[in-house]
Coordinates of C-alpha atoms in Angstrom, one line a residue:
M1 CA 14.9 30.5 -52.8
S2 CA 17.1 28.1 -50.8
S3 CA 17.2 24.5 -51.3
R4 CA 17.0 24.2 -47.6
S5 CA 13.8 26.0 -47.4
V6 CA 10.7 25.3 -48.8
E7 CA 8.0 28.4 -49.4
I8 CA 4.4 27.7 -47.6
G9 CA 2.6 30.6 -49.0
P10 CA 4.2 33.3 -47.0
V11 CA 6.1 31.4 -45.1
S12 CA 9.5 30.2 -45.6
I13 CA 10.4 27.0 -43.7
D14 CA 13.8 25.5 -43.5
R15 CA 13.9 21.8 -44.1
N16 CA 17.2 21.2 -41.8
A17 CA 15.9 23.0 -38.8
A18 CA 11.9 21.3 -39.3
R19 CA 13.6 18.0 -39.6
R20 CA 16.2 18.5 -36.2
A21 CA 13.2 19.7 -34.8
T22 CA 10.7 17.0 -35.3
Q23 CA 13.1 14.8 -34.1
L24 CA 13.5 16.6 -30.7
A25 CA 9.5 17.0 -30.5
A26 CA 9.4 13.3 -30.8
I27 CA 11.8 12.8 -28.3
V28 CA 9.4 15.4 -26.1
L29 CA 6.3 13.3 -26.7
C30 CA 7.9 9.7 -25.5
L31 CA 9.6 11.5 -23.0
M32 CA 6.0 13.2 -21.7
M33 CA 4.1 10.3 -21.9
M34 CA 6.7 8.2 -20.1
L35 CA 6.4 10.6 -17.3
Q36 CA 2.5 10.4 -17.4
V37 CA 2.5 6.4 -16.5
A38 CA 5.0 7.5 -13.8
V39 CA 2.6 10.3 -12.5
V40 CA -0.3 7.4 -12.9
T41 CA 1.8 5.1 -10.9
V42 CA 3.0 6.8 -7.8
L43 CA -0.5 8.6 -7.5
T44 CA -2.5 5.5 -7.2
V45 CA 0.1 3.9 -5.3
G46 CA -2.1 5.6 -1.7
P47 CA -4.8 4.6 -0.2
Q48 CA -7.1 3.5 -3.1
P49 CA -11.1 2.3 -2.8
L50 CA -9.8 -1.7 -2.4
S51 CA -11.5 -4.3 -5.0
S52 CA -13.4 -7.1 -4.1
V53 CA -11.4 -10.1 -3.7
N54 CA -12.4 -13.8 -5.9
E55 CA -12.2 -15.8 -2.8
V56 CA -11.5 -14.4 0.6
P57 CA -8.4 -15.9 2.1
S58 CA -8.7 -17.5 5.6
E59 CA -4.6 -17.7 6.0
P60 CA -2.1 -15.1 7.4
N61 CA 0.3 -15.3 4.8
A62 CA -2.5 -15.8 1.3
A63 CA -1.5 -13.6 -1.7
A64 CA -4.7 -11.6 -1.4
W65 CA -3.5 -9.5 1.2
E66 CA -0.8 -8.2 -0.6
D67 CA -2.6 -5.8 -2.6
A68 CA -5.3 -4.9 0.6
P69 CA -4.9 -1.5 2.2
T70 CA -3.0 -1.6 5.2
E71 CA -3.5 0.7 8.3
T72 CA -1.9 0.7 11.6
V73 CA -3.6 1.4 14.2
A74 CA -1.6 2.7 18.0
L75 CA -2.5 0.9 20.7
D76 CA -2.7 1.9 24.5
N77 CA -3.1 0.5 28.1
Q78 CA -6.5 -0.2 29.3
Q79 CA -6.8 2.4 31.6
M80 CA -10.8 2.9 32.1
V81 CA -12.1 0.2 34.4
P82 CA -10.2 -2.4 36.9
P83 CA -7.8 -4.6 36.1
Y84 CA -6.1 -1.4 34.9
G85 CA -3.0 -2.6 32.6
G86 CA -1.4 -3.5 29.6
G87 CA -0.2 -1.6 26.8
S88 CA 3.2 -3.9 26.0
V89 CA 2.0 -3.9 22.0
D90 CA 2.3 -0.6 20.7
N91 CA 0.3 -0.9 17.3
V92 CA -1.0 -3.3 15.3
T93 CA -1.6 -3.0 11.3
V94 CA -4.5 -4.0 10.1
Q95 CA -6.3 -5.1 6.3
A96 CA -10.0 -6.0 5.0
V97 CA -11.3 -7.9 2.1
T98 CA -14.5 -8.8 1.3
N99 CA -16.6 -10.5 -1.9
D100 CA -20.2 -11.2 -2.3
T101 CA -20.5 -13.4 0.8
H102 CA -17.3 -13.1 3.3
V103 CA -15.5 -10.7 5.1
A104 CA -12.5 -11.1 6.4
F105 CA -9.5 -9.1 9.0
R106 CA -6.5 -9.0 9.3
M107 CA -4.1 -8.5 12.4
E108 CA -0.4 -8.4 12.5
W109 CA 1.6 -7.4 15.5
E110 CA 5.4 -7.7 16.6
D111 CA 5.2 -9.9 20.1
P112 CA 9.3 -11.7 20.2
T113 CA 7.4 -14.5 22.6
A114 CA 5.2 -17.1 21.0
D115 CA 2.6 -17.7 24.3
T116 CA 0.5 -20.4 23.8
E117 CA 0.5 -22.5 27.2
I118 CA -1.3 -22.0 30.1
N119 CA -0.8 -25.4 31.9
E120 CA 0.9 -23.6 35.0
P121 CA 0.2 -21.2 37.5
N122 CA 1.0 -17.0 36.2
A123 CA 1.0 -18.7 32.2
Y124 CA -1.1 -16.6 29.9
S125 CA -2.3 -16.9 26.0
D126 CA -1.6 -14.6 23.6
A127 CA -4.5 -13.2 22.0
A128 CA -6.2 -10.7 19.8
A129 CA -9.8 -9.3 19.7
I130 CA -11.9 -7.1 17.0
M131 CA -15.5 -5.4 18.3
L132 CA -17.7 -4.4 16.0
R133 CA -20.8 -2.5 15.6
S134 CA -22.6 -1.9 12.1
G135 CA -24.9 1.5 12.1
S136 CA -23.7 4.2 14.7
E137 CA -20.5 4.6 16.5
P138 CA -20.3 2.5 20.0
P139 CA -19.2 3.5 23.0
I140 CA -15.7 2.3 23.5
T141 CA -16.0 1.0 26.4
M142 CA -17.3 -2.4 25.3
G143 CA -20.8 -1.2 24.3
A144 CA -23.0 -0.1 26.7
N145 CA -26.6 -0.7 27.4
G146 CA -28.6 0.3 24.8
D147 CA -25.5 -0.1 22.4
P148 CA -24.6 -3.6 22.0
V149 CA -21.4 -4.5 20.3
N150 CA -20.1 -7.4 18.7
I151 CA -16.4 -9.0 19.5
W152 CA -14.6 -11.6 17.2
Y153 CA -11.6 -13.3 19.8
W154 CA -9.0 -15.4 19.1
R155 CA -6.5 -16.9 21.6
S156 CA -3.5 -18.5 20.4
S157 CA -3.4 -21.4 23.4
W158 CA -6.5 -22.5 21.8
Q159 CA -4.2 -23.1 18.1
H160 CA -1.1 -23.8 19.1
S161 CA -1.0 -25.2 22.4
E162 CA 0.6 -28.4 22.6
S163 CA -1.3 -29.6 26.1
D164 CA -4.8 -29.3 27.1
P165 CA -5.6 -25.3 26.1
G166 CA -8.3 -25.7 28.9
G167 CA -5.5 -25.6 31.7
D168 CA -3.7 -28.9 32.7
M169 CA -2.6 -27.6 35.7
Y170 CA -5.6 -28.6 36.9
S171 CA -5.7 -32.5 36.1
Y172 CA -5.4 -33.6 39.3
P173 CA -6.2 -37.3 40.0
H174 CA -9.5 -36.9 40.7
P175 CA -12.9 -36.6 38.0
D176 CA -13.0 -33.5 35.6
N177 CA -16.0 -32.4 37.1
Q178 CA -14.4 -31.8 40.1
T179 CA -10.7 -30.7 39.3
K180 CA -12.2 -29.3 35.8
P181 CA -15.3 -27.5 36.7
G182 CA -15.5 -25.2 33.6
Q183 CA -15.2 -27.8 31.1
A184 CA -18.0 -30.1 33.0
A185 CA -20.1 -26.7 32.2
G186 CA -19.2 -26.6 28.8
N187 CA -17.6 -23.0 29.3
P188 CA -16.1 -22.0 25.7
L189 CA -13.2 -20.7 27.6
S190 CA -12.5 -24.5 29.3
Q191 CA -12.9 -26.8 26.6
S192 CA -9.6 -29.5 26.5
S193 CA -9.6 -29.2 22.4
Y194 CA -10.5 -26.8 19.8
N195 CA -11.5 -26.9 16.3
R196 CA -12.5 -23.2 15.4
Y197 CA -10.2 -20.9 16.9
G198 CA -12.1 -17.9 17.0
Q199 CA -15.4 -17.1 19.1
N200 CA -18.2 -14.7 18.6
Y201 CA -19.1 -12.8 21.8
Y202 CA -21.7 -10.0 22.4
A203 CA -21.1 -7.2 25.2
T204 CA -23.2 -4.2 26.0
G205 CA -20.4 -2.5 28.5
Y206 CA -17.5 -4.2 30.9
G207 CA -18.5 -6.9 32.4
S208 CA -20.7 -7.8 30.6
L209 CA -19.2 -10.3 27.6
T210 CA -22.1 -12.9 26.8
N211 CA -20.5 -15.8 24.3
A212 CA -23.1 -16.0 21.4
E213 CA -25.1 -18.8 21.0
T214 CA -24.2 -18.8 17.3
Q215 CA -20.6 -19.1 16.2
P216 CA -20.0 -18.4 12.9
V217 CA -16.5 -16.5 12.8
A218 CA -13.7 -18.3 11.9
A219 CA -9.8 -17.4 12.9
N220 CA -6.4 -18.4 12.4
G221 CA -3.4 -17.2 13.7
E222 CA 0.1 -17.7 12.6
R223 CA 3.8 -16.9 13.8
T224 CA 5.4 -14.3 11.9
D225 CA 9.3 -13.4 12.2
D226 CA 8.7 -11.1 14.9
G227 CA 5.3 -11.5 15.8
W228 CA 1.8 -12.8 15.4
A229 CA -0.4 -12.4 12.2
V230 CA -4.8 -13.2 12.8
V231 CA -7.0 -13.4 10.4
F232 CA -11.0 -13.4 11.5
Q233 CA -13.4 -14.6 8.5
R234 CA -17.2 -14.3 8.6
E235 CA -20.3 -14.6 6.2
H236 CA -21.5 -11.3 5.2
E237 CA -24.9 -12.5 7.0
A238 CA -24.9 -14.2 10.5
S239 CA -28.5 -14.8 12.4
G240 CA -27.3 -13.8 15.5
E241 CA -29.4 -11.2 17.5
H242 CA -25.4 -8.5 18.2
D243 CA -23.9 -10.0 15.2
A244 CA -22.5 -7.4 13.0
A245 CA -24.7 -6.7 10.2
F246 CA -22.5 -6.5 6.6
E247 CA -25.4 -4.8 4.7
D248 CA -24.8 -2.6 1.4
G249 CA -24.5 1.1 3.0
E250 CA -24.6 0.2 6.0
Q251 CA -21.5 1.9 8.3
M252 CA -19.2 -0.5 10.0
Y253 CA -16.9 0.5 13.2
L254 CA -14.1 -1.3 14.4
T255 CA -11.3 -1.3 17.0
Y256 CA -8.8 -3.4 18.3
A257 CA -7.0 -5.9 20.9
V258 CA -4.4 -7.6 21.6
W259 CA -2.7 -9.2 24.7
D260 CA 0.5 -10.2 25.3
G261 CA 0.7 -13.7 27.4
N262 CA 4.5 -13.1 28.2
A263 CA 3.5 -9.6 30.0
D264 CA 0.9 -11.2 32.4
E265 CA -1.8 -9.3 30.1
A266 CA -5.6 -11.1 30.6
N267 CA -8.6 -10.1 30.5
G268 CA -8.9 -5.8 31.3
E269 CA -5.2 -5.7 30.9
K270 CA -4.6 -5.7 26.6
S271 CA -3.5 -2.8 24.7
L272 CA -6.7 -1.3 22.8
S273 CA -7.3 1.3 19.8
Y274 CA -9.0 4.0 21.4
Q275 CA -9.7 4.9 17.8
F276 CA -12.4 3.8 15.9
L277 CA -12.0 2.8 12.1
T278 CA -14.9 2.4 9.7
L279 CA -15.1 -0.3 7.1
D280 CA -16.8 0.4 3.6
T281 CA -18.6 -2.5 3.4
D282 CA -19.2 -2.5 -0.8
D283 CA -15.3 -2.7 -1.3
G284 CA -14.0 -3.0 2.0
T285 CA -11.6 0.0 2.6
L286 CA -10.1 0.9 5.7
S287 CA -10.6 4.6 7.2
A288 CA -10.1 6.7 10.3
A289 CA -13.2 7.2 12.1
D290 CA -14.7 11.2 11.8
D291 CA -15.2 12.7 15.2
D292 CA -18.3 14.1 14.5
D293 CA -19.6 10.4 13.5
G294 CA -21.0 10.4 17.2
G295 CA -20.9 7.9 19.9
D296 CA -19.8 8.0 24.0
G297 CA -16.7 7.5 25.7
N298 CA -14.3 7.3 22.4
E299 CA -11.4 9.2 21.7
T300 CA -11.4 9.3 18.2
N301 CA -9.1 11.6 16.1
G302 CA -11.2 12.6 13.9
D303 CA -8.5 15.6 12.7
D304 CA -6.2 12.7 11.1
G305 CA -8.9 10.9 9.6
G306 CA -10.0 13.9 7.8
A307 CA -6.5 15.1 6.9
A308 CA -5.8 11.5 6.0
T309 CA -9.4 11.6 3.6
S310 CA -8.0 15.2 1.8
A311 CA -4.9 13.8 1.1
T312 CA -6.6 10.4 -0.9
D313 CA -9.4 13.2 -2.7
S314 CA -6.2 15.2 -3.5
A315 CA -4.3 11.8 -4.8
L316 CA -7.3 10.7 -6.3
W317 CA -7.7 13.9 -8.0
L318 CA -4.7 14.4 -9.8
A319 CA -4.1 10.6 -10.8
G320 CA -7.7 11.6 -12.6
A321 CA -6.2 14.5 -14.3
A322 CA -2.6 12.3 -15.2
T323 CA -5.3 10.2 -17.1
N324 CA -6.1 12.7 -19.1
W325 CA -3.3 14.2 -20.7
P326 CA -3.6 14.2 -24.7
A327 CA -4.1 18.1 -25.1
A328 CA -1.0 18.5 -22.4
L329 CA 0.8 16.5 -24.9
V330 CA -0.5 18.0 -27.8
I331 CA 0.6 21.4 -26.5
A332 CA 4.2 20.3 -25.1
T333 CA 4.8 18.6 -28.9
V334 CA 3.7 21.6 -30.9
A335 CA 5.6 24.2 -28.1
A336 CA 8.5 21.6 -28.8
W337 CA 8.8 21.8 -32.1
L338 CA 8.3 25.5 -32.3
V339 CA 11.2 26.8 -29.8
S340 CA 13.4 23.6 -31.5
Y341 CA 13.1 25.2 -35.1
W342 CA 13.2 28.4 -34.0
R343 CA 16.6 27.8 -32.4
L344 CA 18.0 25.3 -35.1
K345 CA 16.9 27.7 -37.5
E346 CA 19.4 31.0 -36.1

């Protein structure tokens, strides 16, 4: 028997070849483990369920938004009822986070001009809104009779105006109850100052917008490098008649609108989404609503939502498979040793 060989029963093992094959198998094992880590990382970077945050942020630049999944929602001009128009903003990116008590939504869009003053004729404010309804998908036309919606609204002039956000152009040398009847009547759109920059509304169709008796919505908007970022925040529970209900297992539908003051957009002239997103009230995940969810007058792209869901499911399945590789590692290591040994033995 050669000093290079060892007999194990009827099998003769070449010790040098076995040693080198073992070294190569160890290298293969390390590479496989590194590949496993890489695959899991790549596959879990996509749209995953969002874990609840400890504290729901009120600031647009809060660290909690960095890990929140982002959806990009296409916007179009309002073309259903007069005054038609808008469409100056192409899309808005949206996020959602939640915890046991609060929920928050973040909107971000491009707008090169900060329009915060309405103190002269033909001056309009930048603004943003979210329309919500829990339970069933509402008509896109700001709800309808029997299908009320909840609307959260933010206006840049309320937060960032350096003049009277109710409109200094009416400051004639007469009593305010004559020159500023909106303020005299307590109109929430005509206040001289605001300590909350979000307004809570209800609607049952175009022309029916009503200021809610309770105002639980907080909003905060800040300029970004190329536009605006706005956060809406509210407690899960609200006492208003048509307030969106963030209850476990209750489906929530949302859609978005943006106004560009520099483009003279106000009231019905706006950029809005004709597609609803749904919110998972358990973990804050946003996703496209399917066509068969119901509702009237909306143009939800169910195919896109289904494709996104299918892709997400596939990624999650692969990620799960990638975390169960022990058998694959053993097989790959043994195969690498056998192939290496027989090649080296020759």
